[in-house]
Amino acid sequence: MPNVAVINYGPKSDYAAMLPELADVLHVYSHNALANTDGFAEYEHVEDCEFVPYAELRIRELAKKAPFSHLITDNEYDLERAARIREDLGIPGQSAASALSFRDKAVMKQVASRTVRTPRYARLHTIVDLTDFVAEAGYPVVVKPVKQGGSRDISVLRGEEDLIAFSRRHWREDLMAEEFVDGQMYHVDAVIAPGYRFVASSRYVRSCLGVFSGHNNGSLQLHPEDKFAVRLEEFFDRVLDAFETPEVSAYHLEVFHTPDDELVLCEIASRVGGDRIPALTRATYGVDLHATWLRQSCDLPVPPAPAGVPDKVHGSISILPQGRPVKAPGRPPFEWVHHYEVNEALAPDAVTQNSTSHLCFVIVEGADLAEVEQRVLQAEAWLMENLEEAAGA
């Protein structure tokens, strides 16, 4: 009989809707409070769940009475914990070694370099490791935590002044350095399982790091028949060839396209991409990335992967928090706007915390990447021009 443990992060996750056949055997421990949980075998909102060991302790205790058939998580920061529990309890799914290779960016680069080009990199134990790497690779150099996400805590050192400024900051024990790669950033989002394959490619509007200097960002889908989309999918397959992969997984790959037409791995994660990626995928392909991944992880059926060619693709742009009380305007007055949403929970003086921070966002539709990009930029300009200072600001 199925018995399913869930370590959840997403505040809008609806497991009763995604896994209705299993609702009464779900034991859900969630970082964020969830709705629609009444029919679960057990549900707890665990404050700071991704940081505290309570969920793991509880799952291990329950497994002594009734073994779990599946253990799933939607959270990148819980992938290693979930894999370790699976191995200890004999639950099928991603192994600890596989989870580590998709989480630790230094291990990731080492593994992926077997089949594709990756940036030069080094783990940093002391400042000497950093200065040695600068001497070898030259500026600019990117310094980042090996297991952080959302473009958090990343520094780009462009010269000695930046290095000196960086040396005045508190040192972390989880850092790596890598060479700066010039080029546009693309992402590939996929769900792979026995008898199932869905892969879609997109380009970021701007650099993900740009959000910390005030540049709005989003994604532009490539049409699946675009030659470059085919090339990105082939690169994705070569990357996966280097890894130990679980039987069922979602993937989010980020890749640089350099000015000399080379593809270079940035990162790959074994989970669904964040920000507007799931919404864009639903709009174009009718695929729910989370449900498709998690249902198959629990041996449940899903609709076949899309076989036809979509008649339109989509793109998004998120307007960043402005750091002062402003009011987002109403829906942009263009017929090609697919969806518009204001972040009502945003504090009036909020600033950008990571690459998903937003005041509002818009999703547009178009025939191909070029048309979608033109419309995204037009919608962005309209939104920026129509921001209003909030009353009392």
XYZ file of C-alpha atoms in Angstrom:
393
model
C 0.000 0.000 0.000
C 1.358 3.469 -0.826
C 2.596 5.603 2.032
C 4.096 8.929 0.970
C 6.246 11.453 2.846
C 6.454 14.993 1.492
C 8.910 17.729 2.472
C 7.430 20.858 0.928
C 8.522 24.431 0.414
C 6.191 26.052 -2.133
C 3.469 28.214 -0.523
C 1.009 27.405 -3.319
C 1.630 23.655 -3.568
C -1.663 21.739 -3.765
C -0.881 18.076 -3.210
C -4.560 17.137 -2.937
C -4.980 18.376 -6.516
C -1.676 16.999 -7.828
C -1.896 13.602 -6.096
C -5.617 13.016 -5.401
C -5.216 9.213 -5.516
C -2.771 9.442 -2.592
C -4.244 12.262 -0.512
C -5.165 10.052 2.439
C -1.662 8.546 2.660
C 0.285 11.809 2.405
C 2.418 12.897 5.375
C 3.266 16.509 4.527
C 5.769 18.720 6.364
C 5.862 22.204 4.909
C 8.088 25.251 5.240
C 5.160 27.456 4.172
C 1.568 27.091 5.336
C -0.607 25.224 2.830
C -4.330 25.184 2.069
C -6.445 22.145 1.133
C -4.775 19.717 3.559
C -7.771 18.315 5.467
C -7.711 14.901 3.785
C -4.032 14.164 4.416
C -2.855 11.401 6.716
C -0.743 14.060 8.428
C 0.062 17.703 7.788
C 2.304 20.066 9.730
C 3.409 23.585 8.957
C 6.952 23.432 10.287
C 8.450 26.858 10.804
C 11.816 27.068 9.020
C 11.310 23.511 7.801
C 14.184 23.609 5.301
C 16.598 24.644 8.067
C 15.510 22.410 10.959
C 15.689 18.577 11.188
C 12.166 18.047 12.528
C 10.693 16.694 9.254
C 13.501 14.163 8.911
C 13.125 13.052 12.532
C 9.363 12.672 12.121
C 9.635 10.704 8.852
C 12.186 8.323 10.341
C 10.022 7.717 13.405
C 6.877 7.078 11.346
C 8.757 4.704 9.044
C 9.394 2.379 11.989
C 5.629 1.760 12.209
C 4.676 1.925 8.524
C 7.415 2.030 5.858
C 7.171 4.755 3.262
C 6.848 3.750 -0.374
C 7.842 7.208 -1.646
C 9.500 10.360 -0.378
C 9.223 13.518 -2.486
C 10.224 17.156 -2.167
C 9.702 20.218 -4.337
C 12.582 22.078 -2.696
C 16.125 22.243 -4.065
C 17.480 22.763 -0.555
C 15.855 19.497 0.615
C 17.050 17.262 -2.238
C 20.091 15.977 -0.352
C 18.175 15.413 2.869
C 15.431 13.541 1.007
C 17.995 11.396 -0.829
C 19.796 10.506 2.406
C 16.519 9.443 4.039
C 15.594 7.349 0.991
C 18.890 5.505 1.072
C 18.637 4.801 4.797
C 15.013 3.615 4.591
C 15.249 1.738 1.295
C 12.880 4.065 -0.571
C 13.388 4.290 -4.353
C 14.399 7.613 -5.884
C 17.376 9.916 -6.303
C 20.517 8.775 -4.478
C 22.577 10.944 -2.138
C 25.506 10.975 -4.580
C 23.239 12.090 -7.421
C 21.611 14.811 -5.306
C 25.027 16.138 -4.252
C 26.213 16.351 -7.867
C 23.233 18.529 -8.783
C 23.455 20.667 -5.619
C 27.159 21.347 -5.055
C 28.256 23.580 -7.913
C 31.906 22.530 -7.647
C 31.025 18.823 -7.798
C 28.587 19.689 -10.597
C 31.315 21.330 -12.690
C 33.671 18.413 -12.089
C 31.052 15.885 -13.216
C 29.728 17.878 -16.182
C 33.221 18.588 -17.544
C 33.351 14.958 -18.688
C 30.975 15.753 -21.547
C 30.645 19.555 -22.017
C 32.641 22.717 -21.512
C 32.390 24.267 -18.050
C 34.005 27.419 -16.647
C 37.314 27.019 -14.843
C 36.637 26.908 -11.108
C 38.189 26.354 -7.689
C 36.920 25.777 -4.178
C 37.940 28.524 -1.791
C 39.219 27.612 1.650
C 41.140 30.854 2.255
C 41.682 34.187 0.509
C 44.904 32.734 -0.929
C 42.855 30.256 -2.942
C 41.002 33.213 -4.408
C 44.114 35.239 -5.248
C 45.710 32.133 -6.776
C 42.651 31.625 -8.948
C 42.658 35.276 -10.035
C 46.325 34.925 -10.975
C 45.474 31.895 -13.111
C 42.159 32.943 -14.669
C 42.398 36.749 -14.631
C 39.542 39.144 -14.001
C 36.563 39.139 -13.981
C 36.009 36.306 -11.487
C 32.704 35.108 -10.053
C 32.606 34.130 -6.361
C 29.559 32.286 -5.049
C 28.407 29.741 -2.461
C 28.465 26.191 -3.793
C 24.879 25.404 -2.753
C 23.027 28.714 -2.979
C 20.272 29.493 -5.501
C 18.296 32.407 -6.896
C 21.503 34.343 -7.709
C 21.915 35.027 -3.978
C 25.257 36.032 -2.480
C 27.120 36.114 -5.801
C 29.975 38.578 -6.304
C 31.642 39.507 -9.572
C 35.193 40.761 -8.992
C 36.308 42.888 -11.933
C 39.616 44.163 -10.538
C 41.786 44.751 -7.500
C 39.363 47.240 -5.948
C 36.603 44.627 -5.991
C 38.971 42.045 -4.505
C 39.915 44.377 -1.662
C 36.254 45.212 -0.999
C 35.421 41.495 -0.999
C 38.223 40.833 1.495
C 36.498 43.162 3.987
C 33.374 40.996 4.048
C 32.795 38.101 6.448
C 34.424 34.993 5.016
C 32.245 31.973 4.268
C 33.363 28.346 4.311
C 31.203 27.333 1.337
C 32.650 29.445 -1.485
C 33.934 28.730 -4.945
C 35.387 30.907 -7.686
C 34.889 30.493 -11.402
C 35.857 32.344 -14.515
C 33.402 34.913 -15.818
C 31.752 33.737 -19.037
C 30.534 36.433 -21.410
C 27.364 35.617 -23.327
C 23.601 35.387 -23.281
C 22.053 32.993 -20.795
C 19.565 30.328 -21.859
C 17.692 27.798 -19.768
C 16.356 24.342 -20.563
C 13.521 22.916 -18.487
C 12.616 19.260 -18.596
C 10.904 16.278 -17.012
C 12.409 12.900 -17.875
C 10.930 9.542 -16.830
C 10.525 6.058 -18.342
C 8.379 6.534 -21.450
C 8.146 10.291 -20.863
C 10.255 13.175 -22.156
C 9.422 16.867 -22.088
C 12.102 19.452 -22.886
C 11.637 23.190 -23.556
C 14.206 25.951 -24.082
C 14.124 29.658 -23.252
C 16.397 32.690 -23.046
C 16.619 35.046 -20.110
C 15.762 38.623 -21.031
C 18.884 39.841 -19.227
C 21.570 38.547 -16.880
C 20.153 37.057 -13.685
C 22.756 39.024 -11.730
C 21.398 42.250 -13.189
C 18.465 42.258 -10.773
C 20.817 43.400 -8.016
C 21.663 46.530 -9.999
C 18.048 47.331 -10.864
C 17.546 45.479 -14.151
C 14.206 43.713 -14.533
C 14.388 40.158 -15.835
C 12.274 37.368 -17.234
C 12.257 34.589 -19.808
C 11.563 34.295 -23.540
C 10.567 30.888 -24.867
C 12.144 29.553 -28.022
C 9.833 27.855 -30.498
C 10.570 24.103 -30.283
C 11.343 24.034 -34.029
C 13.924 26.809 -33.663
C 17.326 25.393 -34.667
C 18.922 26.843 -31.563
C 16.299 25.129 -29.367
C 17.319 21.832 -30.968
C 20.958 22.623 -30.262
C 20.202 23.442 -26.623
C 18.325 20.155 -26.199
C 21.303 18.251 -27.593
C 23.566 20.082 -25.114
C 21.173 19.198 -22.293
C 21.389 15.505 -23.225
C 25.183 15.647 -23.240
C 25.185 17.227 -19.795
C 22.908 14.507 -18.398
C 25.176 11.834 -19.893
C 27.805 12.855 -17.323
C 25.538 12.471 -14.278
C 24.014 9.700 -12.242
C 20.353 10.518 -12.819
C 17.261 9.238 -11.003
C 14.667 7.277 -12.950
C 12.260 10.222 -12.672
C 13.353 13.839 -12.367
C 12.749 17.414 -13.374
C 15.721 19.490 -14.555
C 16.593 23.152 -14.876
C 19.725 23.803 -16.944
C 21.349 27.211 -17.410
C 23.833 27.627 -20.236
C 25.892 30.484 -21.671
C 25.990 31.148 -25.404
C 29.287 32.927 -25.965
C 30.049 35.538 -28.670
C 32.142 32.901 -30.481
C 29.092 30.580 -30.665
C 30.106 28.142 -27.937
C 27.775 26.665 -25.315
C 29.163 26.626 -21.767
C 27.433 25.118 -18.757
C 26.446 27.530 -16.015
C 24.488 25.186 -13.730
C 22.039 22.292 -13.760
C 19.565 21.402 -11.011
C 17.431 18.297 -10.567
C 14.209 20.181 -9.832
C 11.684 22.441 -11.551
C 12.894 25.902 -12.552
C 11.626 28.811 -10.507
C 10.220 32.267 -11.191
C 7.644 32.247 -14.064
C 8.988 29.093 -15.749
C 6.141 26.780 -14.624
C 3.518 29.343 -15.699
C 5.143 29.860 -19.104
C 5.302 26.094 -19.627
C 1.613 25.665 -18.801
C 0.679 28.521 -21.130
C 2.513 27.145 -24.154
C 2.482 23.381 -23.705
C -0.250 22.666 -21.143
C 2.333 20.862 -18.991
C 2.343 21.295 -15.213
C 6.014 20.719 -14.457
C 5.542 20.095 -10.743
C 2.599 17.719 -11.082
C 4.238 15.856 -13.975
C 7.436 15.354 -11.975
C 5.871 14.514 -8.611
C 3.125 12.226 -9.961
C 5.628 10.099 -11.851
C 7.889 10.089 -8.795
C 4.965 8.386 -7.013
C 4.329 5.917 -9.875
C 1.147 7.721 -10.934
C 0.129 8.220 -14.586
C 0.396 11.561 -16.391
C -0.886 12.750 -19.775
C 1.490 12.033 -22.659
C 4.140 14.652 -23.351
C 3.011 17.167 -26.011
C 3.582 15.790 -29.484
C 2.361 18.697 -31.592
C 3.928 22.070 -32.289
C 2.475 25.029 -30.339
C 0.944 27.852 -32.373
C 2.469 30.436 -30.036
C 5.098 30.789 -27.343
C 5.274 33.009 -24.269
C 7.589 35.284 -22.361
C 7.586 37.098 -19.049
C 9.094 40.130 -17.364
C 9.121 40.817 -13.640
C 9.292 44.394 -12.383
C 11.646 44.565 -9.420
C 10.801 45.998 -5.999
C 11.659 49.676 -6.153
C 12.969 50.119 -2.595
C 10.322 52.756 -1.936
C 6.527 52.737 -1.641
C 5.162 52.496 -5.174
C 1.932 51.101 -6.578
C 1.953 48.732 -9.527
C -0.324 49.834 -12.369
C -3.259 47.872 -13.697
C -3.052 45.254 -16.427
C -1.095 46.492 -19.471
C -3.576 47.456 -22.243
C -2.326 45.056 -24.933
C -4.354 42.222 -26.419
C -1.325 39.917 -26.394
C -0.989 40.049 -22.596
C -1.687 36.521 -21.387
C -1.497 37.138 -17.636
C -0.692 39.962 -15.246
C -0.197 39.711 -11.508
C 0.728 42.119 -8.709
C 2.645 40.909 -5.671
C 0.224 42.103 -3.009
C 2.348 40.620 -0.221
C 5.353 42.818 -1.028
C 6.358 45.239 1.718
C 6.169 48.923 0.612
C 9.907 49.539 0.974
C 11.051 46.077 -0.186
C 14.285 45.681 -2.109
C 15.460 42.880 -4.381
C 16.479 39.823 -2.362
C 17.062 37.334 -5.172
C 16.370 36.759 -8.853
C 12.670 35.990 -8.206
C 11.880 39.201 -6.262
C 9.124 41.208 -7.954
C 6.590 43.985 -7.576
C 4.521 42.610 -10.432
C 4.963 40.474 -13.531
C 3.405 40.075 -16.936
C 3.262 37.131 -19.342
C 2.857 37.833 -23.056
C 2.306 35.638 -26.102
C 3.705 35.718 -29.619
C 4.536 33.649 -32.683
C 8.245 33.243 -31.921
C 11.069 34.485 -29.702
C 11.552 37.704 -31.663
C 7.904 38.747 -31.377
C 7.715 37.717 -27.740
C 10.848 39.714 -26.912
C 9.482 42.836 -28.602
C 6.217 42.526 -26.668
C 7.945 41.804 -23.352
C 10.024 44.958 -23.713
C 6.965 46.991 -24.707
C 5.031 45.722 -21.675
C 8.013 46.423 -19.414
C 8.286 50.011 -20.675
C 4.562 50.589 -20.123
C 4.689 49.184 -16.583
C 7.726 51.276 -15.616
C 6.151 54.431 -17.055
C 2.945 53.830 -15.099
C 4.320 53.064 -11.645
C 2.698 55.362 -9.105
C 4.137 56.706 -5.905
C 2.087 55.205 -3.088
C -0.003 57.506 -0.916
C 2.015 58.942 1.949
C 5.324 58.085 0.309
